[in-house]
PDB file of C-alpha atoms in Angstrom:
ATOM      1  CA  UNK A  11     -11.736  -0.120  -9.561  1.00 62.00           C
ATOM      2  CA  UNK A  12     -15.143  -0.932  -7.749  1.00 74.00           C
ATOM      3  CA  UNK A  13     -13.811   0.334  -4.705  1.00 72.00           C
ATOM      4  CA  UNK A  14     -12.699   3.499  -5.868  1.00 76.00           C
ATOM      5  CA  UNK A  15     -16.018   4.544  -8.135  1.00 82.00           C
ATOM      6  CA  UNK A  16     -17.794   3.831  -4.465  1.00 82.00           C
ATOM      7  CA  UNK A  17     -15.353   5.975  -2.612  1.00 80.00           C
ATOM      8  CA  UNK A  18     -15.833   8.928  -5.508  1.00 83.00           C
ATOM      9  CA  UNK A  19     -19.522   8.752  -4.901  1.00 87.00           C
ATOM     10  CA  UNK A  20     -19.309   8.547  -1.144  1.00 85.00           C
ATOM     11  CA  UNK A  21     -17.432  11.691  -1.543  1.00 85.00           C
ATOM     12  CA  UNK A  22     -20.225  13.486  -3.777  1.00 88.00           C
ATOM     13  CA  UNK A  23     -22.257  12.541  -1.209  1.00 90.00           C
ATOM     14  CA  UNK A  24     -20.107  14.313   1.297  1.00 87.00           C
ATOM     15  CA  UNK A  25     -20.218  17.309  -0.659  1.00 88.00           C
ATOM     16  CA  UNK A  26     -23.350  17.542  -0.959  1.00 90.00           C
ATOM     17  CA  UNK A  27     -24.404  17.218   2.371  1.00 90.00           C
ATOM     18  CA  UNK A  28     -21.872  19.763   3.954  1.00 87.00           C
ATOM     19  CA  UNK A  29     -23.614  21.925   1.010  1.00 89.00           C
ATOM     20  CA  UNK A  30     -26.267  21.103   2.579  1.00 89.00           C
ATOM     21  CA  UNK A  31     -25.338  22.066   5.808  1.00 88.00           C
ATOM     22  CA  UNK A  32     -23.747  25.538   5.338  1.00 86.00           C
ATOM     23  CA  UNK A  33     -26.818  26.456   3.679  1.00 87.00           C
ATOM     24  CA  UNK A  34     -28.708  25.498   6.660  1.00 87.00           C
ATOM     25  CA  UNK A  35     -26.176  27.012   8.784  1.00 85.00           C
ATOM     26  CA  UNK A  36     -26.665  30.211   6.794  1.00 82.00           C
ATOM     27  CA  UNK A  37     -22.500  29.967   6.239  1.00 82.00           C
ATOM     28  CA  UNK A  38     -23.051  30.683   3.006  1.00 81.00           C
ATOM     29  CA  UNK A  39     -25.823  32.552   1.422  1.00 80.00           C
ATOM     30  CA  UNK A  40     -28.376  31.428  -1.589  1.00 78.00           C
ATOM     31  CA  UNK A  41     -26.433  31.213  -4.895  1.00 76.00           C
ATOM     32  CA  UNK A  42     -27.545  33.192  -8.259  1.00 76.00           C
ATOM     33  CA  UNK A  43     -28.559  30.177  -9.679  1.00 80.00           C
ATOM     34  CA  UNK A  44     -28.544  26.168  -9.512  1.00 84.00           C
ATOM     35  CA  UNK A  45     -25.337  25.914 -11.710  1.00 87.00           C
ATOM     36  CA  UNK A  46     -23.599  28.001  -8.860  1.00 84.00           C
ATOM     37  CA  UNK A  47     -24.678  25.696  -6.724  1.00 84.00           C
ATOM     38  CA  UNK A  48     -23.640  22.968  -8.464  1.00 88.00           C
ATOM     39  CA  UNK A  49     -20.394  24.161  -8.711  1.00 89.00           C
ATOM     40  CA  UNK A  50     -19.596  24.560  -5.240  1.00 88.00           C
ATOM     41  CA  UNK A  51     -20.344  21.077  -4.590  1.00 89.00           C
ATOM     42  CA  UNK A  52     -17.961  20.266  -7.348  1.00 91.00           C
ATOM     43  CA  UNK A  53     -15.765  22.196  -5.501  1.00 90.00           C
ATOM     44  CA  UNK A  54     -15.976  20.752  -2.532  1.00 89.00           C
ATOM     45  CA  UNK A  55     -15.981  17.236  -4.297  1.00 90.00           C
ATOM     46  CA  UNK A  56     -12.565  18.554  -5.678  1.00 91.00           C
ATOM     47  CA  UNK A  57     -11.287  19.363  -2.592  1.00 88.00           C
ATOM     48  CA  UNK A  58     -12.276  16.342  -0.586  1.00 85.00           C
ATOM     49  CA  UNK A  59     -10.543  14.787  -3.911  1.00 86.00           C
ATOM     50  CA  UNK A  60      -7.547  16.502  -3.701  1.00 87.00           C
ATOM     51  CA  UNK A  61      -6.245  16.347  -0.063  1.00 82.00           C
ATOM     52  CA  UNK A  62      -7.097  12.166  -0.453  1.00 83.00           C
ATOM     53  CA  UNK A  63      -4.982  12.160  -3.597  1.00 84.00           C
ATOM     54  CA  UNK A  64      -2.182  14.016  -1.883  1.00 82.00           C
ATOM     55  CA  UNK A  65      -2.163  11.672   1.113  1.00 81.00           C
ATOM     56  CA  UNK A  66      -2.424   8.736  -0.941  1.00 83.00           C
ATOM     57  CA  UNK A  67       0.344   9.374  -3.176  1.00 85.00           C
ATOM     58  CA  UNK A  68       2.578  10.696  -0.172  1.00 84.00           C
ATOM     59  CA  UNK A  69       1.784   7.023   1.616  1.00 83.00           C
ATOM     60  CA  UNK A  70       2.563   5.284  -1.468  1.00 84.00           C
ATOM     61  CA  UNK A  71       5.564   7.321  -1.931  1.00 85.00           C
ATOM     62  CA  UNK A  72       6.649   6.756   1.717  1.00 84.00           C
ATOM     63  CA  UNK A  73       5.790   3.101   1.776  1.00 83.00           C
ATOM     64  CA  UNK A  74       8.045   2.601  -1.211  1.00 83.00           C
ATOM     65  CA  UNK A  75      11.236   4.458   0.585  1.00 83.00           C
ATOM     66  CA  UNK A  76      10.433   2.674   3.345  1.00 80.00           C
ATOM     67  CA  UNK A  77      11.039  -0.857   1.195  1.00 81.00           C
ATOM     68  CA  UNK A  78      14.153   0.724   0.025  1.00 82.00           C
ATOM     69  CA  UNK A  79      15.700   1.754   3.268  1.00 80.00           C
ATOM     70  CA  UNK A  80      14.692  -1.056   5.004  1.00 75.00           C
ATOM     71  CA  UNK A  81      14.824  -3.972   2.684  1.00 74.00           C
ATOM     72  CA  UNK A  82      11.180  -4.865   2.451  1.00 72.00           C
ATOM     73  CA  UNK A  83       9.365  -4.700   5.719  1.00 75.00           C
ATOM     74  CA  UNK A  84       6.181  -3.975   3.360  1.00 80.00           C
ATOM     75  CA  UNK A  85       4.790  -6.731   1.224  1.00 81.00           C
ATOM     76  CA  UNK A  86       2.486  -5.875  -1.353  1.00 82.00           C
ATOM     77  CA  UNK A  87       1.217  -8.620  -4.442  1.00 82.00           C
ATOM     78  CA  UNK A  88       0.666  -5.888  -6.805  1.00 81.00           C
ATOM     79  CA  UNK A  89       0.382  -2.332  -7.663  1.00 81.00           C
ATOM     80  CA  UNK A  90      -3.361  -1.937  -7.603  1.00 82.00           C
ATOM     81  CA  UNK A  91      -2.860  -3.668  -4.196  1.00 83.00           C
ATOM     82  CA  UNK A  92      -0.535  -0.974  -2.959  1.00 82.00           C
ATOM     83  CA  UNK A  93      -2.247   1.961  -4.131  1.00 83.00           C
ATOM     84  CA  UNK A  94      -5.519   0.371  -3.049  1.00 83.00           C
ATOM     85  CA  UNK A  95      -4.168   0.056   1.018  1.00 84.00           C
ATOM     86  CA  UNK A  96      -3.110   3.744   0.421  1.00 85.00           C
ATOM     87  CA  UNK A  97      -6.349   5.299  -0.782  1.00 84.00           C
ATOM     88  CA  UNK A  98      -8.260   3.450   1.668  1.00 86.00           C
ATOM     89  CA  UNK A  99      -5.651   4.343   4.578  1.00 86.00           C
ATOM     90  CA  UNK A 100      -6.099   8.294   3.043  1.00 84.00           C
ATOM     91  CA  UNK A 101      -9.623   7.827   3.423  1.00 85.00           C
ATOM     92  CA  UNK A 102     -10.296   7.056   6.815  1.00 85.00           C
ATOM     93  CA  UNK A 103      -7.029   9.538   8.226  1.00 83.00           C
ATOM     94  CA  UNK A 104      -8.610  11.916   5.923  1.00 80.00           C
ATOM     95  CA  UNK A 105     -12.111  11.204   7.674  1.00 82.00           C
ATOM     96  CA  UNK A 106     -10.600  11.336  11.272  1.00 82.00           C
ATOM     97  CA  UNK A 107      -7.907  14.012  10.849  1.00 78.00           C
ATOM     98  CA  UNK A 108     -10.895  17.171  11.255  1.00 77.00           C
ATOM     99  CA  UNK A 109     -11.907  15.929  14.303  1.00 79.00           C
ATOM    100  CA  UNK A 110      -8.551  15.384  16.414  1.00 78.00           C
ATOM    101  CA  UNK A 111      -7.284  18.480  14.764  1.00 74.00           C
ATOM    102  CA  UNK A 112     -10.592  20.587  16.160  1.00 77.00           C
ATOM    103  CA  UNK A 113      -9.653  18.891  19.753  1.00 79.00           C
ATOM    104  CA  UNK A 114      -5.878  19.547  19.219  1.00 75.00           C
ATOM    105  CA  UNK A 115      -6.429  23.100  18.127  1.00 76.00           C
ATOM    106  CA  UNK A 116      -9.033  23.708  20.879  1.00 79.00           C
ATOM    107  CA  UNK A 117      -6.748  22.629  23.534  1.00 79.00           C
ATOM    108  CA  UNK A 118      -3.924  24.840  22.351  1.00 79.00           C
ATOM    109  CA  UNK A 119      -6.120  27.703  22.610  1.00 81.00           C
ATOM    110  CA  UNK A 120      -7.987  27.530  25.578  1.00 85.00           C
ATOM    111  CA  UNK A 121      -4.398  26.141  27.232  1.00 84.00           C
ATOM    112  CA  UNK A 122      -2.632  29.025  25.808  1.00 85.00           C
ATOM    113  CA  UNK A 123       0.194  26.680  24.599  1.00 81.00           C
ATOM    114  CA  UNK A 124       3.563  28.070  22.575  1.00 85.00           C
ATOM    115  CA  UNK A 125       3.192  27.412  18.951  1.00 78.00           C
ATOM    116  CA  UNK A 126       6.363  24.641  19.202  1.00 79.00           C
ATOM    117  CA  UNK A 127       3.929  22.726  21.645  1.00 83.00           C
ATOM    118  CA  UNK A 128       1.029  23.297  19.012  1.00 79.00           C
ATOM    119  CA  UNK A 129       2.980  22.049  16.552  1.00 77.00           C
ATOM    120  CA  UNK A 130       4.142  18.822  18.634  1.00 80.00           C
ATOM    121  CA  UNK A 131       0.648  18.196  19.369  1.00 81.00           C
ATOM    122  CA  UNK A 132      -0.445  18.243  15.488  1.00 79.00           C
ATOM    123  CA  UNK A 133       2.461  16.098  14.891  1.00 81.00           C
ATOM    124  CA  UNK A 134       1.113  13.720  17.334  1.00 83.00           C
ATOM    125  CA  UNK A 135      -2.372  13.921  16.678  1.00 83.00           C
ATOM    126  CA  UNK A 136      -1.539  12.706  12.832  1.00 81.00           C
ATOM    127  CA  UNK A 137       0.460  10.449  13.815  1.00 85.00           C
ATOM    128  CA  UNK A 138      -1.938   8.334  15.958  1.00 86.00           C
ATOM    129  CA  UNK A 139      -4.859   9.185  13.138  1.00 85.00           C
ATOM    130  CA  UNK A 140      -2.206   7.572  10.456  1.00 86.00           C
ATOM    131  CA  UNK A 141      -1.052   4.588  13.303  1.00 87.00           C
ATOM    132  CA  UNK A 142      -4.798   3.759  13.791  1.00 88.00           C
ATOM    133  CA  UNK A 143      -6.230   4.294   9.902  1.00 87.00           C
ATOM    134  CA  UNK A 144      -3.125   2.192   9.116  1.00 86.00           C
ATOM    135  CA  UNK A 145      -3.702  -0.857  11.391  1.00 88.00           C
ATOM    136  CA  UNK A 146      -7.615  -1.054  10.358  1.00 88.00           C
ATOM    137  CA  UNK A 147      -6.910  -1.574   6.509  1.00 87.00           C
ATOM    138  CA  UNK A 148      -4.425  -4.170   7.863  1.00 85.00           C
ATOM    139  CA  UNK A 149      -6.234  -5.772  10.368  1.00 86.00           C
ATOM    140  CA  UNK A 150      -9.789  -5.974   8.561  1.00 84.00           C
ATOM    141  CA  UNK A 151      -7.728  -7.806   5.052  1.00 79.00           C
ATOM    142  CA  UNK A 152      -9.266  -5.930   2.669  1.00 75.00           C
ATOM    143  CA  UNK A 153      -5.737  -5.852   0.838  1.00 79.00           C
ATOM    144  CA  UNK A 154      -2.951  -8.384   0.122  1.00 81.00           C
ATOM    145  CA  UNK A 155      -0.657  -5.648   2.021  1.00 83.00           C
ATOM    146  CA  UNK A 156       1.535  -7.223   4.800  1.00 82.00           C
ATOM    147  CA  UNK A 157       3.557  -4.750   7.080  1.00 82.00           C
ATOM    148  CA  UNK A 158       6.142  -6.219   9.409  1.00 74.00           C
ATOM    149  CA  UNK A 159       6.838  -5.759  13.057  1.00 70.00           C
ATOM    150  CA  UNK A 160       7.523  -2.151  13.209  1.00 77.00           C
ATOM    151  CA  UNK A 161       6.750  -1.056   9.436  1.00 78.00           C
ATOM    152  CA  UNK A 162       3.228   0.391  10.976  1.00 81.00           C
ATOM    153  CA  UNK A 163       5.018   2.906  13.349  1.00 83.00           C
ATOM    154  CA  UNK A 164       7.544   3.533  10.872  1.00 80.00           C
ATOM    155  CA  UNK A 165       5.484   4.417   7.977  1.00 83.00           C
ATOM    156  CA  UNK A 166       3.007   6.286  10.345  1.00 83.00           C
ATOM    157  CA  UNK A 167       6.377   8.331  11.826  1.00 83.00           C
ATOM    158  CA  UNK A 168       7.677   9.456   7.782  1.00 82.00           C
ATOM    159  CA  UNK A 169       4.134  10.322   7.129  1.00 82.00           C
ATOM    160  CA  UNK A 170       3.274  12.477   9.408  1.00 81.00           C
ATOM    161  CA  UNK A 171       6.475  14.061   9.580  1.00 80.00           C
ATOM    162  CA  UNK A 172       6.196  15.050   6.365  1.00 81.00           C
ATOM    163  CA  UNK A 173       2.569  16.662   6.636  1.00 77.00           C
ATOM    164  CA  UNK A 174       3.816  18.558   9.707  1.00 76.00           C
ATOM    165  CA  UNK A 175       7.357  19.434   7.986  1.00 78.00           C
ATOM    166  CA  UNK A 176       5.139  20.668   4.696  1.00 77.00           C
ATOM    167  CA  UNK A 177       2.866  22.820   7.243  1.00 74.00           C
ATOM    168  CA  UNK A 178       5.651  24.468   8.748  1.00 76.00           C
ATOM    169  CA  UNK A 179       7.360  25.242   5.436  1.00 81.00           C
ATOM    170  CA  UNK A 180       3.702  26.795   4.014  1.00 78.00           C
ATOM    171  CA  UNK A 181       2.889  29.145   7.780  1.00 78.00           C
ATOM    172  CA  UNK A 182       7.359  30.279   7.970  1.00 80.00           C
ATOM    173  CA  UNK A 183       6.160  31.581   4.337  1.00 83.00           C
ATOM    174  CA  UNK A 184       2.884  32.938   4.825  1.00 81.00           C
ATOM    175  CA  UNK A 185       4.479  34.790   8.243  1.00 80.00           C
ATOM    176  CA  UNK A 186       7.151  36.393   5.998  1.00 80.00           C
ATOM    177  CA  UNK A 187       4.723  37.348   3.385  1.00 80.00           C
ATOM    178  CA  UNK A 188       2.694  39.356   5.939  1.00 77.00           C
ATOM    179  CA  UNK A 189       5.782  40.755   7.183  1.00 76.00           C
ATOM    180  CA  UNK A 190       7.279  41.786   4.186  1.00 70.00           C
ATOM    181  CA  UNK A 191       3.323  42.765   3.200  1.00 73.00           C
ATOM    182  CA  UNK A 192       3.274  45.239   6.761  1.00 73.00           C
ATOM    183  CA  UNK A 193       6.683  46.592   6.036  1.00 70.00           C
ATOM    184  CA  UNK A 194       6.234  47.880   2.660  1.00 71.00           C
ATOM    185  CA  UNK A 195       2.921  49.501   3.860  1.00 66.00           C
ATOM    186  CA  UNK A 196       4.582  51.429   6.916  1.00 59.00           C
TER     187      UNK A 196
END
C-alpha cells in the first residue's frame, strides 16, 4: 500500500510539472482562475492514472491466462504480490513507452514507411518497452513474482499484442467515422 500512495504522488508530481511546462511552453494559455488550473492537473493526474490502471489490469489479466494456458510458468505468493509486479511493470512501460513511440513515429515519417510497417514497428517498440520494464521488476526483487524460462517473452508477446490489436480496432473505426462523416457531407 506504501508503494502505491508513493507512486500516486510521484504522479501528482508529474502532473504538475508538465503543467508546468506547457505553461512555459505557452501550449496552453493562462487559466480564468487557480481552480482551472487545478483542475487540469487533476486531469492530467487522471490521465497518467488511467492509462497505468489499464496496463496494469491488462498485465494482470494476461499473466493470469498465461498460468492457465501454460500450467503455471508464473509464480506469484499472493495477490497484492501480483498486482504489485503489474503496477510497477505499468509504471516504468508507461514511463518509457512516450519516448520509443516519438522515435518510432519519427522514423515512420521522415522514412515514409506504409502504415502495416508503422504498425509492425509500434508492435515492436512495446514489445521491447514491456520485455525490458518486465525483466527490471524481476531482476531488482522487489516482488515475490517468479517467471520461468520463457514466461517473460511470452507475457511481453500477449501484451503488446493486445495494445496494438486494441489500436487498430480504435483508428479502422475512427477511419470509417470520417468516411461515413465526408460522405454524408458531399
Amino acid at each position: 500500500m506504501f508503494s502505491i500512495t508513493i507512486i500516486l504522488f510521484l504522479l501528482l508530481i508529474l502532473s504538475v510539472i508538465a503543467y508546468s511546462l506547457l505553461r512555459k511552453k505557452q501550449i496552453i494559455g493562462d487559466p480564468p482562475n487557480r481552480l482551472a488550473g487545478c483542475l487540469f492537473i487533476f486531469l492530467l493526474f487522471f490521465s497518467l492514472c488511467f492509462a497505468i490502471a489499464v496496463q496494469c489490469i491488462l498485465l494482470y489479466i494476461v499473466v493470469l491466462g498465461v498460468n492457465f494456458l501454460f500450467e503455471d510458468y508464473i509464480t506469484y505468493e499472493s495477490f497484492f504480490s501480483l498486482i504489485s509486479f503489474s503496477l510497477f511493470a505499468s509504471v516504468i512501460a508507461v514511463f518509457w513507452s512516450p519516448f520509443l513511440l516519438f522515435i518510432g513515429k519519427g522514423l515512420a515519417y521522415l522514412l515514409k514507411l506504409p502504415s502495416w510497417l508503422t504498425y509492425a514497428l509500434e508492435w515492436v517498440s512495446s514489445w521491447i518497452v514491456l520485455y525490458l520494464s518486465i525483466n527490471y521488476i524481476l531482476h531488482i526483487n522487489l516482488v515475490n513474482v517468479s517467471i520461468g524460462d520463457y514466461g517473460i517473452l511470452i507475457l511481453s508477446f500477449f501484451v503488446s499484442f493486445i495494445f496494438i490489436e486494441i489500436d487498430l480496432v480504435y483508428s479502422r473505426m475512427k477511419q470509417r467515422k470520417q468516411s461515413l462523416n465526408t460522405q454524408k457531407s458531399s
